Coordinates of C-alpha atoms and ligand atoms in Angstrom, one line a residue:
Chain A
M1 CA -25.3 97.8 83.7
M2 CA -26.6 95.4 81.0
K3 CA -30.0 95.6 82.5
I4 CA -30.2 99.3 82.4
M5 CA -29.2 99.4 78.8
N6 CA -31.9 96.9 77.9
D7 CA -34.5 98.9 79.8
S8 CA -33.5 102.1 78.1
K9 CA -33.9 100.4 74.7
S10 CA -37.4 99.2 75.5
V11 CA -38.3 102.7 76.8
S12 CA -37.4 104.3 73.5
E13 CA -39.0 101.5 71.6
K14 CA -42.3 102.3 73.3
F15 CA -42.2 105.8 71.9
I16 CA -42.8 104.4 68.4
A17 CA -46.3 104.5 67.0
P18 CA -47.7 101.0 66.8
H19 CA -48.6 101.2 63.1
I20 CA -45.0 102.0 62.4
A21 CA -43.5 99.5 64.8
G22 CA -45.6 96.9 63.2
L23 CA -44.2 97.5 59.7
P24 CA -41.9 94.8 58.5
K25 CA -38.5 96.1 57.7
S26 CA -38.7 94.1 54.5
G27 CA -38.9 90.4 54.9
I28 CA -35.8 89.6 53.0
R29 CA -33.4 92.1 54.6
K30 CA -31.1 89.1 55.4
F31 CA -30.9 88.2 51.8
F32 CA -30.1 91.8 50.8
D33 CA -27.3 91.9 53.3
L34 CA -25.9 88.7 51.8
V35 CA -25.9 90.2 48.3
N36 CA -24.4 93.5 49.5
A37 CA -21.6 91.6 51.2
M38 CA -20.7 89.8 48.0
D39 CA -18.3 91.9 45.9
D40 CA -18.2 90.0 42.7
C41 CA -21.7 88.8 42.0
I42 CA -23.7 89.5 38.9
S43 CA -26.8 91.3 40.2
L44 CA -30.1 90.9 38.5
G45 CA -31.6 92.3 41.7
V46 CA -31.9 96.0 40.9
G47 CA -35.0 98.0 40.2
E48 CA -33.6 100.7 38.0
P49 CA -32.3 101.2 34.5
D50 CA -28.6 100.5 33.8
F51 CA -28.4 103.7 31.7
T52 CA -27.4 107.0 33.1
T53 CA -29.8 109.8 32.3
P54 CA -29.4 110.9 28.7
W55 CA -26.9 113.7 28.5
G56 CA -29.3 116.3 27.0
I57 CA -31.4 115.9 30.1
R58 CA -28.5 116.0 32.5
E59 CA -27.2 119.1 30.8
S60 CA -30.5 120.9 31.4
G61 CA -30.2 120.1 35.0
I62 CA -26.7 121.6 35.0
Y63 CA -27.8 124.6 33.1
S64 CA -30.6 125.2 35.5
L65 CA -28.1 125.4 38.4
E66 CA -25.8 127.6 36.3
S67 CA -28.6 129.9 35.6
G68 CA -29.2 130.2 39.3
H69 CA -32.6 128.6 39.5
T70 CA -32.1 127.6 43.0
G71 CA -35.3 128.7 44.7
Y72 CA -38.6 127.0 45.4
T73 CA -41.1 126.5 42.6
S74 CA -44.9 126.8 42.9
N75 CA -46.2 124.1 45.2
L76 CA -47.8 122.2 42.4
G77 CA -44.6 122.3 40.4
M78 CA -43.4 124.6 37.7
P79 CA -46.3 125.6 35.5
K80 CA -44.2 124.9 32.4
L81 CA -43.6 121.4 33.5
R82 CA -47.2 120.7 34.4
E83 CA -48.2 122.0 31.0
E84 CA -45.7 119.7 29.4
V85 CA -46.8 116.7 31.5
C86 CA -50.4 117.2 30.5
R87 CA -49.5 117.6 26.8
Y88 CA -47.4 114.4 27.1
L89 CA -50.3 112.5 28.7
K90 CA -52.8 113.7 26.1
R91 CA -50.4 112.7 23.3
N92 CA -49.4 109.3 24.6
Y93 CA -52.2 108.2 26.9
H94 CA -55.2 110.0 25.5
A95 CA -55.9 111.3 29.0
D96 CA -57.0 114.8 29.5
Y97 CA -55.9 116.9 32.4
D98 CA -55.9 120.6 33.2
P99 CA -52.3 121.6 34.1
A100 CA -53.6 124.3 36.4
K101 CA -55.7 122.2 38.7
E102 CA -55.4 118.5 37.8
C103 CA -51.7 117.9 38.0
I104 CA -49.1 118.0 40.7
I105 CA -45.3 117.4 40.5
T106 CA -44.0 115.2 43.2
V107 CA -40.8 113.8 44.6
G108 CA -41.0 110.6 42.6
V109 CA -44.0 108.3 42.3
S110 CA -43.1 107.4 45.8
E111 CA -44.3 110.7 47.1
A112 CA -47.3 110.7 44.8
L113 CA -48.4 107.3 46.3
D114 CA -48.0 108.6 49.8
L115 CA -50.0 111.7 49.0
A116 CA -52.8 109.6 47.5
F117 CA -52.9 107.2 50.4
R118 CA -53.0 110.0 53.0
A119 CA -55.6 112.0 51.1
L120 CA -58.0 109.1 50.6
I121 CA -57.7 106.8 53.5
S122 CA -59.5 107.2 56.8
P123 CA -58.3 104.8 59.6
G124 CA -59.5 101.3 58.8
D125 CA -60.2 101.9 55.1
E126 CA -59.2 99.1 52.9
V127 CA -57.1 99.4 49.8
I128 CA -57.0 96.4 47.5
Y129 CA -53.7 96.0 45.6
A130 CA -52.7 93.5 43.0
T131 CA -49.8 91.2 44.1
P132 CA -47.0 90.3 43.6
A133 CA -46.5 94.0 44.0
Y134 CA -43.9 96.8 44.5
V135 CA -43.0 96.5 48.2
S136 CA -43.9 100.0 49.2
Y137 CA -47.6 99.5 48.6
P138 CA -48.7 97.7 51.7
A139 CA -46.3 99.8 53.8
G140 CA -47.6 103.0 52.4
I141 CA -51.2 102.1 53.0
A142 CA -50.5 101.0 56.5
M143 CA -48.6 104.2 57.2
A144 CA -51.7 106.1 56.3
H145 CA -53.7 104.0 58.8
G146 CA -55.3 102.0 56.0
V147 CA -55.6 98.2 55.7
P148 CA -53.7 96.8 52.7
V149 CA -55.7 94.0 51.1
P150 CA -53.6 91.9 48.7
L151 CA -55.2 90.5 45.6
P152 CA -52.9 87.7 44.2
T153 CA -52.6 87.4 40.5
R154 CA -51.6 84.1 38.8
M155 CA -49.1 83.1 36.1
E156 CA -52.0 81.2 34.3
N157 CA -53.7 84.6 33.8
G158 CA -50.5 86.3 32.7
F159 CA -50.5 88.0 36.2
A160 CA -53.5 90.2 35.2
V161 CA -56.1 91.0 37.8
D162 CA -59.0 88.5 37.7
P163 CA -62.2 90.5 38.1
D164 CA -63.9 87.7 40.0
D165 CA -61.0 87.6 42.5
L166 CA -61.3 91.4 42.9
K167 CA -65.1 91.2 43.5
K168 CA -64.6 88.7 46.3
L169 CA -62.3 91.1 48.2
I170 CA -64.5 94.1 48.1
S171 CA -66.0 95.0 51.5
P172 CA -67.9 97.9 52.9
R173 CA -64.6 99.3 54.0
T174 CA -63.0 99.1 50.5
K175 CA -61.9 102.6 49.4
A176 CA -59.6 102.1 46.5
I177 CA -57.9 99.7 44.2
L178 CA -54.3 100.1 43.4
L179 CA -53.0 98.9 40.1
N180 CA -49.5 98.8 38.7
F181 CA -49.3 97.7 35.0
P182 CA -46.8 97.3 33.5
C183 CA -46.0 95.5 36.7
N184 CA -43.0 95.4 39.0
P185 CA -42.2 92.5 39.5
T186 CA -44.1 90.4 37.0
G187 CA -43.8 92.6 33.9
A188 CA -47.5 92.0 33.2
V189 CA -49.6 94.4 31.2
M190 CA -53.4 94.5 31.2
D191 CA -55.2 95.2 27.9
R192 CA -58.2 97.4 27.2
A193 CA -60.9 94.7 27.7
Q194 CA -59.3 93.6 31.0
L195 CA -59.0 97.1 32.3
R196 CA -62.6 97.8 31.3
Q197 CA -63.8 95.0 33.5
I198 CA -61.9 96.5 36.5
A199 CA -63.2 99.9 35.7
D200 CA -66.8 98.6 35.7
I201 CA -66.3 97.0 39.1
A202 CA -64.8 100.3 40.5
I203 CA -67.8 102.2 39.2
E204 CA -70.3 99.7 40.5
H205 CA -68.8 99.7 44.0
N206 CA -67.9 103.4 44.0
L207 CA -64.1 102.9 44.4
V208 CA -61.2 105.0 43.6
V209 CA -58.6 103.6 41.2
L210 CA -54.9 104.5 41.9
T211 CA -52.9 103.5 38.8
D212 CA -49.2 103.5 39.1
E213 CA -48.0 103.6 35.5
I214 CA -44.4 104.3 36.1
Y215 CA -43.3 101.6 33.6
S216 CA -45.9 102.6 31.0
E217 CA -43.5 103.8 28.2
L218 CA -41.8 100.4 28.6
C219 CA -44.7 98.4 27.2
Y220 CA -43.7 96.1 24.4
A221 CA -47.2 95.1 23.4
E222 CA -48.8 96.6 20.3
E223 CA -51.2 98.9 22.2
Y224 CA -50.8 100.5 25.5
V225 CA -54.0 101.5 27.3
S226 CA -54.3 103.4 30.5
I227 CA -57.4 103.0 32.6
A228 CA -57.1 106.8 33.1
S229 CA -58.1 107.3 29.5
F230 CA -61.6 105.9 30.0
P231 CA -63.8 109.0 30.1
D232 CA -66.1 107.5 32.8
M233 CA -63.2 106.8 35.0
K234 CA -61.7 110.2 35.3
E235 CA -63.6 111.3 38.3
R236 CA -62.4 108.3 40.3
T237 CA -58.9 107.7 39.0
V238 CA -55.6 109.0 40.2
F239 CA -52.9 108.5 37.5
L240 CA -49.4 108.3 39.0
H241 CA -46.3 108.4 36.8
G242 CA -42.8 109.7 36.8
L243 CA -39.5 109.9 35.0
S244 CA -37.5 107.5 37.0
K245 CA -37.7 104.4 34.8
A246 CA -38.3 105.3 31.2
F247 CA -36.0 108.3 31.2
A248 CA -33.4 106.7 33.5
M249 CA -33.9 109.4 36.1
T250 CA -34.3 107.5 39.4
G251 CA -31.9 109.8 41.3
W252 CA -33.6 113.0 40.2
R253 CA -36.8 112.2 42.2
I254 CA -39.5 113.5 39.9
G255 CA -43.0 112.1 39.5
F256 CA -46.4 113.4 39.1
A257 CA -50.1 112.7 39.9
C258 CA -53.0 113.7 37.7
G259 CA -56.7 113.3 38.6
P260 CA -59.9 115.1 39.3
E261 CA -59.4 118.6 40.8
A262 CA -60.8 117.7 44.2
L263 CA -58.4 114.8 44.7
I264 CA -55.4 116.7 43.4
D265 CA -56.3 119.6 45.7
A266 CA -56.4 117.3 48.7
M267 CA -53.0 115.8 47.8
M268 CA -51.7 119.3 47.2
K269 CA -52.5 120.2 50.8
I270 CA -50.3 117.4 52.1
H271 CA -47.6 118.1 49.6
Q272 CA -47.5 121.8 50.4
Y273 CA -47.1 121.2 54.2
A274 CA -44.9 118.2 54.0
I275 CA -42.6 118.8 51.0
M276 CA -43.2 122.3 49.6
C277 CA -42.1 121.4 46.1
A278 CA -40.1 118.9 44.1
P279 CA -36.4 119.9 43.5
T280 CA -36.2 122.8 41.0
M281 CA -33.2 121.6 38.9
A282 CA -34.8 118.2 38.7
Q283 CA -38.1 119.7 37.5
E284 CA -36.2 121.6 34.8
A285 CA -34.4 118.4 33.7
A286 CA -37.8 116.6 33.6
L287 CA -39.1 119.3 31.4
E288 CA -36.3 118.7 29.0
A289 CA -36.9 114.9 29.1
L290 CA -40.6 115.3 28.2
K291 CA -39.9 117.9 25.5
R292 CA -36.9 116.4 23.8
G293 CA -36.0 113.2 25.5
E294 CA -38.3 110.9 23.6
R295 CA -35.7 109.7 21.1
S296 CA -33.3 108.7 23.8
M297 CA -36.1 107.1 25.7
L298 CA -37.2 105.0 22.8
E299 CA -33.6 103.9 22.2
M300 CA -33.4 102.7 25.7
K301 CA -36.7 100.9 25.4
E302 CA -35.5 99.1 22.2
S303 CA -32.5 98.0 24.1
Y304 CA -34.6 96.6 27.0
R305 CA -36.8 94.8 24.4
E306 CA -33.9 93.1 22.8
R307 CA -32.4 92.1 26.1
R308 CA -35.8 90.8 27.3
N309 CA -36.1 88.6 24.2
F310 CA -32.6 87.3 24.8
F311 CA -32.9 86.8 28.5
V312 CA -36.4 85.3 28.7
A313 CA -35.5 82.8 26.0
G314 CA -32.4 81.9 27.9
L315 CA -34.3 81.3 31.2
N316 CA -36.8 79.0 29.5
D317 CA -34.0 77.2 27.9
A318 CA -32.4 76.7 31.2
G319 CA -35.6 75.1 32.5
L320 CA -37.0 78.1 34.4
K321 CA -40.5 78.6 33.1
C322 CA -41.0 82.3 32.3
L323 CA -43.8 84.2 30.5
M324 CA -42.7 86.8 28.0
P325 CA -43.2 89.9 30.1
H326 CA -45.0 92.7 28.1
G327 CA -43.6 95.6 30.1
A328 CA -41.1 97.0 32.5
F329 CA -37.6 95.4 32.7
Y330 CA -38.2 92.4 34.8
A331 CA -38.5 88.7 34.1
F332 CA -40.5 86.7 36.7
P333 CA -39.7 83.1 36.1
S334 CA -41.2 80.2 38.1
V335 CA -38.7 78.2 40.2
K336 CA -41.4 75.7 41.3
E337 CA -39.9 72.9 39.3
T338 CA -36.7 73.0 41.2
G339 CA -38.6 72.0 44.3
M340 CA -37.0 75.0 46.1
S341 CA -38.8 77.9 47.7
S342 CA -38.1 81.3 46.2
E343 CA -35.8 82.2 49.0
E344 CA -33.9 78.9 49.0
F345 CA -33.4 79.3 45.2
A346 CA -32.2 82.8 45.5
E347 CA -29.8 82.0 48.3
K348 CA -28.4 78.9 46.7
L349 CA -28.0 80.7 43.3
L350 CA -26.2 83.5 45.0
K351 CA -23.9 81.2 47.0
E352 CA -23.1 78.7 44.3
E353 CA -23.1 80.8 41.2
R354 CA -22.9 84.4 42.5
V355 CA -25.9 85.6 40.7
A356 CA -28.4 87.8 42.6
V357 CA -32.1 87.7 42.0
V358 CA -34.9 88.8 44.3
P359 CA -37.1 86.1 45.8
G360 CA -40.8 86.5 44.7
T361 CA -41.9 86.4 48.4
A362 CA -40.6 89.9 48.8
F363 CA -43.5 91.1 46.6
G364 CA -46.3 89.6 48.7
P365 CA -48.9 86.9 48.2
G366 CA -48.6 85.1 44.9
G367 CA -44.8 85.7 44.8
E368 CA -43.8 82.3 46.3
G369 CA -42.4 80.1 43.6
F370 CA -41.0 82.9 41.6
V371 CA -37.9 85.2 41.5
R372 CA -37.5 88.6 39.9
C373 CA -34.7 89.1 37.5
C374 CA -34.0 92.6 36.2
Y375 CA -32.7 92.5 32.6
A376 CA -31.8 96.2 32.6
T377 CA -28.3 94.8 33.1
G378 CA -25.3 94.9 30.8
A379 CA -25.4 92.5 27.9
A380 CA -22.2 90.8 28.8
E381 CA -23.4 90.3 32.4
L382 CA -26.8 89.0 31.2
R383 CA -25.0 86.5 29.0
E384 CA -22.8 85.3 31.8
A385 CA -25.8 85.2 34.2
L386 CA -27.5 82.8 31.8
V387 CA -24.5 80.6 31.6
R388 CA -24.4 80.4 35.4
I389 CA -28.1 79.8 35.8
K390 CA -27.9 77.0 33.3
R391 CA -25.1 75.4 35.1
F392 CA -27.0 75.8 38.4
M393 CA -30.1 74.2 36.9
G394 CA -28.0 71.3 35.6
R395 CA -27.0 70.3 39.1
Chain B
M1 CA -36.9 95.3 8.8
M2 CA -34.9 92.5 10.2
K3 CA -31.8 93.5 8.2
N4 CA -31.7 96.9 9.9
K5 CA -32.2 95.3 13.4
V6 CA -29.3 93.0 12.8
L7 CA -27.2 95.8 11.5
K8 CA -28.0 98.0 14.5
L9 CA -26.8 95.3 16.8
L10 CA -23.6 94.6 14.8
R11 CA -22.8 98.3 14.8
E12 CA -23.1 98.3 18.6
N13 CA -21.1 95.1 19.0
A14 CA -19.8 93.3 16.0
R15 CA -18.7 90.4 18.2
M16 CA -22.2 89.5 19.3
D17 CA -22.8 85.9 18.4
F18 CA -25.5 85.0 15.9
A19 CA -27.5 83.0 18.5
E20 CA -27.8 86.1 20.7
I21 CA -28.7 88.3 17.7
A22 CA -31.5 85.9 16.8
L23 CA -32.9 86.0 20.3
R24 CA -32.7 89.7 20.6
C25 CA -34.3 90.4 17.2
G26 CA -36.9 87.6 17.6
I27 CA -35.6 85.7 14.6
S28 CA -36.5 82.1 15.0
S29 CA -33.3 80.5 13.7
V30 CA -29.6 81.2 13.9
Q31 CA -29.3 80.1 10.3
E32 CA -31.5 83.0 9.3
V33 CA -29.2 85.5 11.0
E34 CA -26.2 83.9 9.2
D35 CA -28.0 84.3 5.9
I36 CA -28.9 88.0 6.6
V37 CA -25.3 88.8 7.6
A38 CA -23.9 86.9 4.6
G39 CA -26.2 88.8 2.4
L40 CA -25.1 92.1 3.9
E41 CA -21.5 91.2 3.4
R42 CA -22.1 90.1 -0.2
S43 CA -24.0 93.2 -1.2
G44 CA -21.2 95.3 0.3
V45 CA -23.3 96.9 3.1
I46 CA -21.0 95.4 5.6
R47 CA -17.4 96.2 4.6
G48 CA -15.6 94.8 7.5
Y49 CA -15.3 94.5 11.3
T50 CA -12.8 96.4 13.3
A51 CA -12.2 97.4 16.9
V52 CA -12.7 100.9 18.3
T53 CA -9.5 101.7 20.1
D54 CA -8.0 104.6 22.0
D55 CA -4.7 104.9 20.1
F56 CA -3.4 107.4 22.5
A57 CA -3.7 104.9 25.4
V58 CA -1.6 102.2 23.7
S59 CA 1.6 102.1 25.7
G60 CA 5.0 101.0 24.3
G61 CA 5.7 100.8 20.6
A62 CA 5.4 103.7 18.3
A63 CA 2.0 105.4 18.5
M64 CA 0.6 106.3 15.1
V65 CA 0.5 109.9 14.1
K66 CA -2.9 110.9 12.7
A67 CA -4.0 114.0 10.9
I68 CA -7.2 115.3 9.5
I69 CA -6.8 117.1 6.2
E70 CA -9.2 119.4 4.4
V71 CA -8.7 119.3 0.7
K72 CA -10.1 121.7 -1.9
V73 CA -10.5 120.2 -5.3
T74 CA -11.4 121.3 -8.8
P75 CA -14.3 119.1 -9.8
R76 CA -14.2 117.5 -13.2
R77 CA -16.8 118.0 -15.9
D78 CA -17.3 114.3 -16.0
G79 CA -17.6 112.7 -12.6
G80 CA -17.2 115.7 -10.3
F81 CA -15.1 114.8 -7.3
D82 CA -15.2 111.0 -7.8
H83 CA -12.1 110.8 -9.9
V84 CA -9.8 112.6 -7.4
A85 CA -11.4 111.0 -4.5
Q86 CA -10.8 107.5 -5.9
R87 CA -7.1 108.3 -6.4
I88 CA -6.7 109.6 -2.9
A89 CA -8.6 106.7 -1.4
K90 CA -6.2 104.2 -2.8
F91 CA -3.3 105.4 -0.7
P92 CA -3.0 103.1 2.3
E93 CA -2.1 106.0 4.5
V94 CA -5.6 107.4 4.0
T95 CA -7.9 105.7 6.5
D96 CA -11.1 107.7 6.0
L97 CA -12.3 109.9 3.2
I98 CA -15.5 111.8 2.7
L99 CA -17.0 114.4 0.4
L100 CA -18.1 117.3 2.5
S101 CA -20.5 120.2 1.9
G102 CA -19.1 123.6 3.0
S103 CA -15.8 125.3 2.7
C104 CA -13.7 122.3 1.7
D105 CA -14.5 119.4 -0.6
L106 CA -12.8 116.3 0.7
L107 CA -12.1 115.5 4.3
L108 CA -9.6 112.8 4.9
T109 CA -7.9 111.1 7.9
I110 CA -4.4 109.9 7.4
Q111 CA -2.1 107.8 9.5
G112 CA 1.6 107.5 9.6
E113 CA 4.5 106.4 11.7
S114 CA 5.8 109.9 12.3
L115 CA 5.0 113.5 11.9
Q116 CA 7.6 113.6 9.1
E117 CA 6.0 110.7 7.2
V118 CA 2.6 112.4 7.3
A119 CA 4.1 115.7 6.3
N120 CA 5.9 114.1 3.4
F121 CA 2.8 112.3 2.2
V122 CA 0.8 115.6 2.1
A123 CA 3.6 117.5 0.3
E124 CA 4.6 114.9 -2.1
K125 CA 1.6 112.8 -2.8
L126 CA -1.6 114.6 -1.9
A127 CA -0.9 118.2 -2.9
T128 CA 0.6 117.2 -6.2
I129 CA -2.5 115.3 -7.4
D130 CA -4.0 116.8 -10.5
G131 CA -7.1 118.8 -9.4
V132 CA -6.1 119.3 -5.8
I133 CA -6.1 123.1 -5.2
S134 CA -5.1 123.3 -1.5
T135 CA -4.8 121.2 1.7
S136 CA -5.0 122.2 5.3
T137 CA -3.7 119.7 7.8
G138 CA -4.5 119.4 11.5
F139 CA -2.7 116.8 13.6
M140 CA -4.8 114.9 16.1
L141 CA -3.6 115.5 19.6
R142 CA -6.1 113.5 21.5
K143 CA -9.2 111.5 20.9
Y144 CA -12.3 112.1 23.0
K145 CA -14.9 110.0 21.2
E146 CA -15.1 107.7 18.3
S147 CA -18.0 105.6 17.0
G148 CA -20.1 106.5 20.0
R149 CA -17.5 105.5 22.5
I150 CA -16.2 108.1 24.9
M151 CA -12.4 107.7 25.5
L152 CA -12.2 109.4 28.8
N153 CA -12.7 107.0 31.7
D154 CA -15.7 108.2 33.5
E155 CA -15.6 108.0 37.2
N156 CA -17.2 104.8 38.3
Y157 CA -20.6 105.3 39.7
E158 CA -21.7 102.4 41.8
R159 CA -25.3 101.3 41.2
L160 CA -27.2 99.7 44.1
K161 CA -26.7 96.0 43.9
I162 CA -30.2 95.1 45.0
C163 CA -33.4 97.0 45.5
F164 CA -37.1 96.7 44.9
Ligands
PLP1 C1 -44.0 100.1 40.7 C2 -43.2 101.2 41.2 N1 -43.8 102.3 41.7 C3 -43.0 103.3 42.1 C4 -41.7 103.3 42.2 C5 -40.9 104.5 42.8 O1 -40.5 105.3 41.8 P1 -40.0 106.8 42.0 O2 -38.5 106.8 41.7 O3 -40.7 107.6 41.0 O4 -40.3 107.2 43.4 C6 -41.0 102.1 41.8 C7 -39.5 102.0 41.9 O5 -39.0 101.0 41.9 C8 -41.8 101.1 41.2 O6 -41.2 100.0 40.8

């Protein structure tokens, strides 16, 4: 009996495509299970805002349903929303896109990434992505039959991409570079001069740049620069953004991609067959967010900035060396001086002090020796987390 | 301006300690925050610190009766509404008092032990003040929001504990 069951399992397993079977289910599933089983821990392990969507935005979603807007929208997304997105990008990023042909509304940046990977990658093409990185990147590239090539960044460089490191990884199979600044998990931001160097390399080697700027509003530096705003980069850049983070809309699932017509058109084909369109009521709420949500967004940003100042100072004070992150809502302190690995540190901190952080190793090469702490967490909890971390470090 | 940043935080949570305020605002010393707050208190910008409470949720003991009263006033040639307003403000029963544009002049909130006490106050003290033309009283039945705090308990929505 036992034997038959085992056999049947392996039979079904064999149905699975090798490039999917080979995907890791996330290296630290075990740690996640531990956290989820612990009822009363303070979690700094989330990747989303602690605000609910501002009411004005929620109310438009409700109004959209009340008005009976329950059908599909145009495949590219509601024209009004695309126009608003392009206005928003021109105003805030100095990037010019034609709403009719160079912009597509997607189911979060997650879908936009998937569309870009599938549209660009032929089997065996390499995509270089800066690490530590959002965990979906290598998986998304591999699912599109590409080869993910990690490009580790270092704390000494403020976790910015080092152009020399990048050049070393470029091969004849390199198709694209994927950037994510402000960065999940490091909070790093790259400035104009640094981005210019990357742009020059992309042009020299004829590479596409995919830039995931989902945290771009949450940049606390003086100036925010998008690589998509460089005029000579437009033909080779896909700008990916969405409303999840800055507008606290993770559950609405709205993102967008902007780029040269040919690339957006290719992405559109996949989107049209695989998805049809992003949810209608969420598109209407997104429209409201871009039109009238800026004030609420800036208030949330201010609150993250304050909490960042407080929390990062507290980490350093506790003996965890941490750079002041210039964007997103993550602190990425080094735990090297404790002598523990990231995973050991995270597990011990969870067991002994009931504080959950994400081991840096989850984010790929360059993540060992660090942990990610999300400071988009209630003020009282942050305060208590620091007390516990200090106590933990004192042992 | 640092002063405004400190004020903003205190308005959100007056119990936040000075060390945290310093860190959040990027002020280098706790002493500096103390000085800013002391200055704000001295100059009368900060008038006090209170708790935002849901009075209707207090169980046991006599709940306070509260009313909002619109008052029409004849302004004086010298000093407009200030004279009457100052007289009204001095009654301890009056918890809030503002000058309003529109159909009434003064809007005040008053508080008493019972409906009768509030009614008496309006009839005997308020309406009889020289310059008061009329009053219109509405008793508070329930409070939904005060100082940015919603009093209804929202259903708890559980956020993911950990994700990428
Ligand atoms: C860097 C990065 N890109 C993309 C996403 C996915 O965002 P969305 O909700 O728009 O799919 C996340 C979410 O955590 C992220 O951190």
